[in-house]
Structure formats: C-alpha cells, structure tokens
XYZ file of C-alpha atoms in Angstrom:
345
model
C -0.232 0.189 0.263
C 2.785 2.341 0.330
C 4.007 2.458 -2.960
C 0.815 2.908 -3.904
C 0.329 5.769 -1.665
C 4.147 7.266 -2.761
C 2.148 6.790 -6.713
C -0.655 8.574 -5.842
C 1.376 11.479 -4.004
C 3.219 11.943 -7.556
C 2.304 15.309 -7.469
C 3.545 16.580 -4.248
C 6.525 14.734 -4.310
C 7.802 16.597 -8.461
C 6.647 19.927 -6.592
C 9.165 18.944 -3.703
C 11.999 17.376 -6.327
C 10.950 20.285 -8.387
C 10.752 23.517 -4.988
C 14.422 21.393 -4.282
C 15.951 21.639 -7.040
C 15.577 24.924 -7.907
C 17.151 26.008 -4.230
C 20.399 24.360 -5.014
C 20.712 25.999 -8.297
C 19.614 29.461 -7.098
C 23.019 28.830 -4.332
C 25.577 27.209 -6.474
C 24.551 30.486 -9.742
C 23.850 33.150 -7.967
C 27.202 34.747 -7.135
C 26.271 36.914 -3.629
C 24.887 33.738 -2.119
C 28.400 31.824 -0.676
C 27.883 28.604 0.618
C 30.002 26.040 0.823
C 29.709 22.909 -0.506
C 29.259 20.614 2.700
C 26.529 22.953 4.314
C 24.821 22.457 0.703
C 25.150 18.578 1.257
C 23.892 19.169 5.059
C 21.294 21.550 3.653
C 19.913 18.492 1.116
C 19.920 15.726 3.827
C 18.357 17.425 6.055
C 15.282 18.303 3.712
C 15.301 14.462 2.318
C 15.081 13.699 6.216
C 12.125 15.740 7.531
C 10.405 14.568 4.139
C 10.922 10.886 4.203
C 9.602 11.898 8.428
C 7.084 13.871 7.320
C 5.670 11.455 4.232
C 5.725 8.477 6.450
C 3.327 10.400 8.994
C 1.479 10.981 7.219
C 1.123 7.781 4.995
C 0.318 6.899 8.296
C -2.482 9.090 9.394
C -3.958 9.403 5.663
C -4.016 5.769 5.137
C -5.025 4.264 8.760
C -8.969 4.442 8.005
C -8.596 2.522 4.852
C -7.122 0.183 6.373
C -9.362 -0.811 8.615
C -12.182 -0.355 6.440
C -9.732 -3.527 3.882
C -9.428 -5.394 7.760
C -13.899 -5.055 7.591
C -13.900 -6.076 4.268
C -12.333 -9.634 3.885
C -15.176 -10.241 6.093
C -18.266 -9.199 5.241
C -21.231 -9.803 6.678
C -25.021 -7.866 5.995
C -24.090 -5.619 9.019
C -21.188 -4.581 7.155
C -22.029 -1.389 7.904
C -22.554 -1.159 11.703
C -18.750 -2.526 11.905
C -17.623 0.373 9.996
C -15.536 2.599 12.330
C -16.382 6.493 12.765
C -14.030 8.639 10.557
C -10.925 10.146 11.780
C -11.083 13.143 9.833
C -13.638 15.290 7.973
C -11.467 14.913 4.893
C -11.562 12.555 3.286
C -12.981 9.275 5.744
C -15.559 12.001 6.335
C -17.361 12.016 2.901
C -15.686 7.821 2.321
C -18.452 7.136 5.394
C -21.141 9.242 4.291
C -20.741 7.837 0.503
C -20.553 3.700 2.407
C -24.053 4.414 4.788
C -25.853 6.074 1.389
C -24.468 2.604 -0.026
C -25.535 0.552 3.248
C -29.106 2.178 3.314
C -29.679 2.088 -0.496
C -29.235 -1.409 -0.093
C -30.678 -2.182 2.825
C -34.134 -1.114 1.496
C -33.570 -3.014 -1.653
C -33.419 -5.241 -0.099
C -36.596 -5.178 2.161
C -38.382 -4.770 -1.393
C -36.938 -7.369 -3.003
C -38.125 -9.205 0.099
C -41.409 -7.851 0.224
C -42.492 -8.763 -2.933
C -41.013 -12.182 -2.359
C -43.401 -12.553 0.511
C -46.563 -11.798 -1.617
C -44.635 -13.986 -4.664
C -44.711 -16.679 -1.475
C -48.256 -15.811 -0.065
C -49.853 -15.634 -3.904
C -48.497 -19.112 -3.983
C -49.415 -20.455 -0.745
C -53.076 -19.509 -1.552
C -53.290 -20.606 -4.304
C -51.963 -24.221 -3.492
C -54.595 -23.901 -0.694
C -57.383 -23.217 -2.829
C -56.863 -25.538 -5.653
C -56.831 -28.802 -2.904
C -60.205 -27.678 -2.165
C -61.641 -29.129 -5.847
C -58.796 -32.179 -5.897
C -60.780 -33.101 -1.984
C -63.912 -32.043 -4.288
C -62.604 -34.733 -7.502
C -61.411 -37.331 -5.481
C -64.974 -37.261 -3.339
C -66.575 -37.987 -6.734
C -64.104 -40.360 -8.151
C -64.897 -42.748 -5.094
C -68.473 -42.172 -5.072
C -68.322 -44.056 -8.819
C -66.326 -47.302 -8.583
C -68.754 -48.702 -10.720
C -68.356 -46.267 -13.463
C -64.697 -46.958 -15.046
C -64.361 -43.607 -16.388
C -64.201 -42.462 -13.303
C -61.355 -45.166 -12.330
C -59.678 -43.829 -14.874
C -59.227 -40.164 -13.639
C -57.987 -41.286 -10.912
C -53.703 -41.768 -11.656
C -54.188 -38.903 -12.973
C -55.758 -37.012 -9.572
C -52.784 -38.364 -8.168
C -50.336 -36.979 -10.392
C -52.166 -33.626 -10.269
C -52.167 -34.297 -5.794
C -48.676 -34.894 -5.962
C -47.838 -32.296 -7.601
C -49.696 -29.270 -5.591
C -48.669 -31.105 -2.278
C -45.578 -30.901 -3.218
C -45.852 -27.148 -4.399
C -47.068 -27.140 -0.554
C -43.978 -28.597 0.884
C -41.749 -26.449 -1.524
C -43.554 -23.103 0.239
C -42.833 -24.152 3.449
C -39.588 -25.155 3.102
C -38.094 -21.958 4.775
C -39.838 -22.799 7.956
C -39.395 -26.425 7.931
C -37.043 -25.730 11.461
C -39.664 -24.269 13.114
C -42.563 -26.427 11.547
C -40.541 -29.946 12.562
C -42.487 -32.313 15.351
C -39.962 -34.736 16.274
C -41.632 -37.904 17.418
C -41.115 -41.740 17.814
C -42.036 -43.206 14.603
C -42.597 -46.927 13.720
C -40.749 -47.008 10.151
C -43.147 -49.681 9.073
C -45.625 -47.743 9.774
C -44.191 -44.459 7.576
C -43.563 -46.161 4.178
C -47.351 -48.454 4.320
C -48.316 -44.924 4.407
C -46.898 -43.607 1.877
C -47.877 -46.887 0.079
C -51.276 -46.537 0.556
C -50.887 -43.334 -1.052
C -49.465 -44.521 -4.414
C -51.702 -47.277 -4.838
C -53.356 -46.129 -7.489
C -50.093 -45.702 -9.366
C -49.110 -48.977 -8.361
C -52.136 -50.758 -9.401
C -51.811 -48.450 -13.001
C -48.641 -49.905 -13.660
C -49.675 -53.278 -12.275
C -46.721 -52.781 -9.597
C -45.360 -55.225 -6.951
C -44.146 -53.380 -3.502
C -42.200 -56.460 -1.022
C -41.113 -54.876 2.358
C -39.031 -57.047 3.760
C -36.833 -56.216 6.766
C -37.525 -55.439 10.809
C -40.126 -53.717 10.237
C -40.360 -53.330 14.055
C -37.884 -50.542 14.024
C -38.710 -47.063 14.716
C -36.921 -44.233 14.354
C -37.627 -40.428 16.732
C -38.396 -38.165 12.960
C -40.947 -35.810 12.491
C -43.840 -37.695 10.236
C -45.011 -35.780 8.056
C -40.896 -34.655 6.611
C -39.797 -38.115 6.815
C -43.228 -39.098 5.080
C -42.525 -36.564 2.497
C -39.027 -37.713 1.099
C -39.950 -41.318 1.582
C -43.316 -40.209 -0.355
C -40.245 -38.297 -3.278
C -38.318 -41.480 -3.265
C -41.166 -44.087 -3.992
C -42.265 -41.177 -6.671
C -39.176 -41.864 -8.211
C -39.216 -45.654 -8.218
C -42.740 -45.643 -9.158
C -42.285 -43.292 -12.402
C -39.140 -45.019 -13.787
C -40.442 -48.882 -13.066
C -41.538 -51.080 -15.910
C -45.098 -51.887 -16.195
C -45.774 -55.720 -13.667
C -42.479 -54.443 -12.453
C -42.106 -54.817 -8.745
C -40.109 -51.877 -6.004
C -37.958 -53.815 -3.324
C -38.543 -51.941 0.965
C -35.991 -53.336 2.951
C -35.477 -52.285 7.091
C -32.068 -53.173 8.130
C -30.632 -52.217 11.316
C -26.648 -51.496 11.028
C -24.168 -52.677 14.105
C -24.740 -49.439 15.387
C -28.321 -49.401 15.821
C -29.330 -47.076 12.796
C -32.345 -48.042 10.464
C -31.322 -48.306 7.031
C -34.441 -48.141 4.369
C -33.855 -49.537 1.400
C -35.930 -48.720 -1.624
C -34.842 -50.570 -5.155
C -36.328 -50.258 -8.141
C -36.359 -53.100 -11.602
C -35.696 -49.189 -13.467
C -33.381 -48.362 -16.097
C -31.077 -46.899 -13.459
C -28.052 -43.982 -13.335
C -26.205 -43.610 -15.781
C -22.433 -42.641 -13.663
C -21.636 -39.395 -14.885
C -25.584 -38.051 -13.411
C -25.261 -39.954 -10.165
C -23.392 -36.894 -9.014
C -25.387 -34.304 -9.817
C -28.990 -36.186 -9.201
C -29.470 -34.104 -5.761
C -29.619 -30.230 -8.035
C -31.864 -28.734 -7.914
C -33.461 -28.763 -11.733
C -31.056 -31.290 -12.787
C -33.012 -34.664 -14.595
C -30.560 -36.847 -16.718
C -30.671 -38.783 -19.132
C -33.766 -40.843 -18.011
C -35.705 -37.863 -17.187
C -35.365 -35.814 -20.632
C -37.326 -39.450 -21.026
C -39.557 -38.724 -18.774
C -41.116 -35.399 -19.417
C -42.507 -35.191 -16.671
C -39.243 -34.777 -14.760
C -38.685 -31.541 -12.558
C -35.597 -32.797 -11.063
C -36.929 -31.391 -8.242
C -37.975 -34.524 -6.412
C -34.514 -35.991 -5.335
C -33.537 -32.366 -4.726
C -35.835 -31.571 -1.995
C -35.947 -35.193 -0.403
C -31.621 -34.469 -0.256
C -32.350 -30.938 1.630
C -35.050 -32.054 4.170
C -33.293 -35.606 4.485
C -30.570 -32.786 6.137
C -32.799 -31.234 8.469
C -33.152 -34.590 9.317
C -29.902 -35.633 10.203
C -30.742 -38.342 7.869
C -28.065 -39.830 5.484
C -29.144 -40.323 1.459
C -27.352 -42.951 -0.096
C -27.632 -44.053 -4.048
C -26.339 -47.082 -5.878
C -27.982 -47.651 -8.998
C -26.140 -49.562 -12.357
C -27.441 -48.934 -16.440
C -30.297 -50.908 -16.656
C -30.151 -52.757 -14.184
C -32.542 -50.183 -11.399
C -31.879 -47.791 -8.464
C -31.229 -48.449 -4.901
C -31.759 -45.648 -2.525
C -31.001 -45.835 1.221
C -32.128 -44.094 4.007
C -29.683 -43.861 6.890
C -31.151 -43.075 9.923
C -28.553 -42.227 12.819
C -29.362 -43.820 15.900
C -26.500 -40.255 17.113
C -29.075 -36.999 15.517
C -30.123 -34.308 18.161
C -33.151 -35.658 17.855
C -32.364 -38.997 19.295
C -30.636 -37.824 21.840
C -33.012 -35.267 22.784
C -35.485 -38.188 23.060
C -33.159 -40.107 25.291
C -32.472 -36.882 28.158
C -35.899 -37.041 28.261
C -36.614 -40.558 29.242
C-alpha cells in the first residue's frame, strides 16, 4: 500500500523535488550567495530526511482508516456498515463514510423491497395451492363415489399425479420455515412406509407394480412424521415413475451394527448413468432418464436431500444402468433428535 500511496502523491513529490532543485540551483549559480559544498550536502540531507519523516507520518495517518475498512471487508457480512469505525478526519474520511452509509441504506431498502415482493409471491402461491386442494378433494370424493364407473376410475391416476404435484408445491412453500415446523416423535418405520404406499397405490395399480416390504419391520426412529413421510414419498414416486409395467419395488428395513435404521428402496427401472450420479440431488437436474420421462422436473430428489439434511437422515444412492436403482435412507442413532428423546426418558 505504501508504494500505491507514493504513486498517489506523485504530484506532491514532484513539486518538492522541483523546489529542492531550484533551491540548489539558486545557491550554486547566484553570485551573491556563498555556501560551502558540505553545507549544501547537509542542507539537502536535512531536507530529504524531513520529507521522508513527513511522508511516513502522513502515510500512517491518511491510510489508517482505509486499512480498517480493508480488514472489515475481508469478512463482509450483512451488517457490514455497523462494523465500520467512525471517520478519523473530515476529509476525505467523512466523505467516504457518508458514501458508504448511503450505499448501505440503499441496499437495505432494496433488500426490504425484494423481501416484501418475494413474501407476496410466496403468499399468493401458497394461497393458490390451498385453493387448488379444495376442488381436487371434491374430485376425489366424486371419483370414489362412482366405483362402478370405469371412466371415473380411470381418472384416479391423473388425479393422483395432480395431487402429488400440488402437494409438493405446498411443501416447497413451507421449506423456508422447516426448522420451526419440525415435531420429532418416535415413529415406526413400517407405518411410515405403508402410509405412503397407500397414497401411491392407485399409481402402482395402473402400472401393475408390486411392492415387497421385508426386513426388521419393528424398527423405530425418532423423526418428524410429516416431513419424513414426504421424503419417503419422493423416493417411492421416483421408483414408481421409472419402474417398468408389471415391475417390482423392493423395500427393506435393516438395522446396522451401530443401531442405525437403514431403509432401502430398490426398483427395476433403467438405472442411472454413472456420469449422472454425482448430480442427481442438484436442483432441476433430470439426467438422461428425466429427458425420456418428460414429466420429470428434477425437484423430487433435490427436496428429499434438502429435507433429509434437516432431519439428520443420510441419503445414499447406488445404481447400475439397465439394472435399477437403490436408495438408502440411513437414520443415525446419534442425531440431535434421538439425543433429545433419550434425555427426556
């Protein structure tokens, strides 16, 4: 910074050098002034020493405020202006401080406006989703009331897909407040699975897909029923979507040596290409299979992963092209929910 400061003060340095040169020329060439050569050297030495000391002092004084700003901006936060020290001088520190204050106030006003706009959009979308659920519920009542009507029963599968999409949108709108919406309780894994399978049974019957549930069905976990059920629903939805007609979906509940419950969902679909595996949890990523299935949005696994992190559930995927996909939900026995439960016992 010192070199930059000297470059910034180059006009001052040039002026001082010019004045020193003129002084030396006057002493040497003016016949009325007689000075010994050693005295001229001494005079120049004193003059240059004073200049160096002066510039060092001014450098420290003029750059101290800027150094404090640079230190602050290396760790920039939302409340950065509150950490800015008061200006040391009226000029130019006060002007810079006023400029930063104006920028900060503009940024805060803009952020509040954007937040207000996003909140309005969020509320409108949430309201629309709730309004859509009312006619959907009415449609389901009508469909269920006409069991003998073949046309009405054929609407079951399209109705389920619409219901799943709208329900997923409702969960997306609640995602920002997920932490405050969690209600962890002791849950039986088998009950969580059976409830989600029952919701998707119409789709399974349409594709004639059988679901085989095995393993330690008495296993229990400490988690939030609603959000954990949503994660299972997303994994089952993917399994059903990519399973062939007359296919099978295998669900296994295992217990690891460290008492972690492992829920495995395996389908007989086309599998996931090796180059797609690292990106399947990215938002909006559909992969090669998703391009074949034009209904894929790339949101299901993204939401499942995001919610699983909040629930302290680890998701692991194994897949071989043309041999199906296996997804594991690993419920750790050493997560904050479980520790909280044990502390209350």
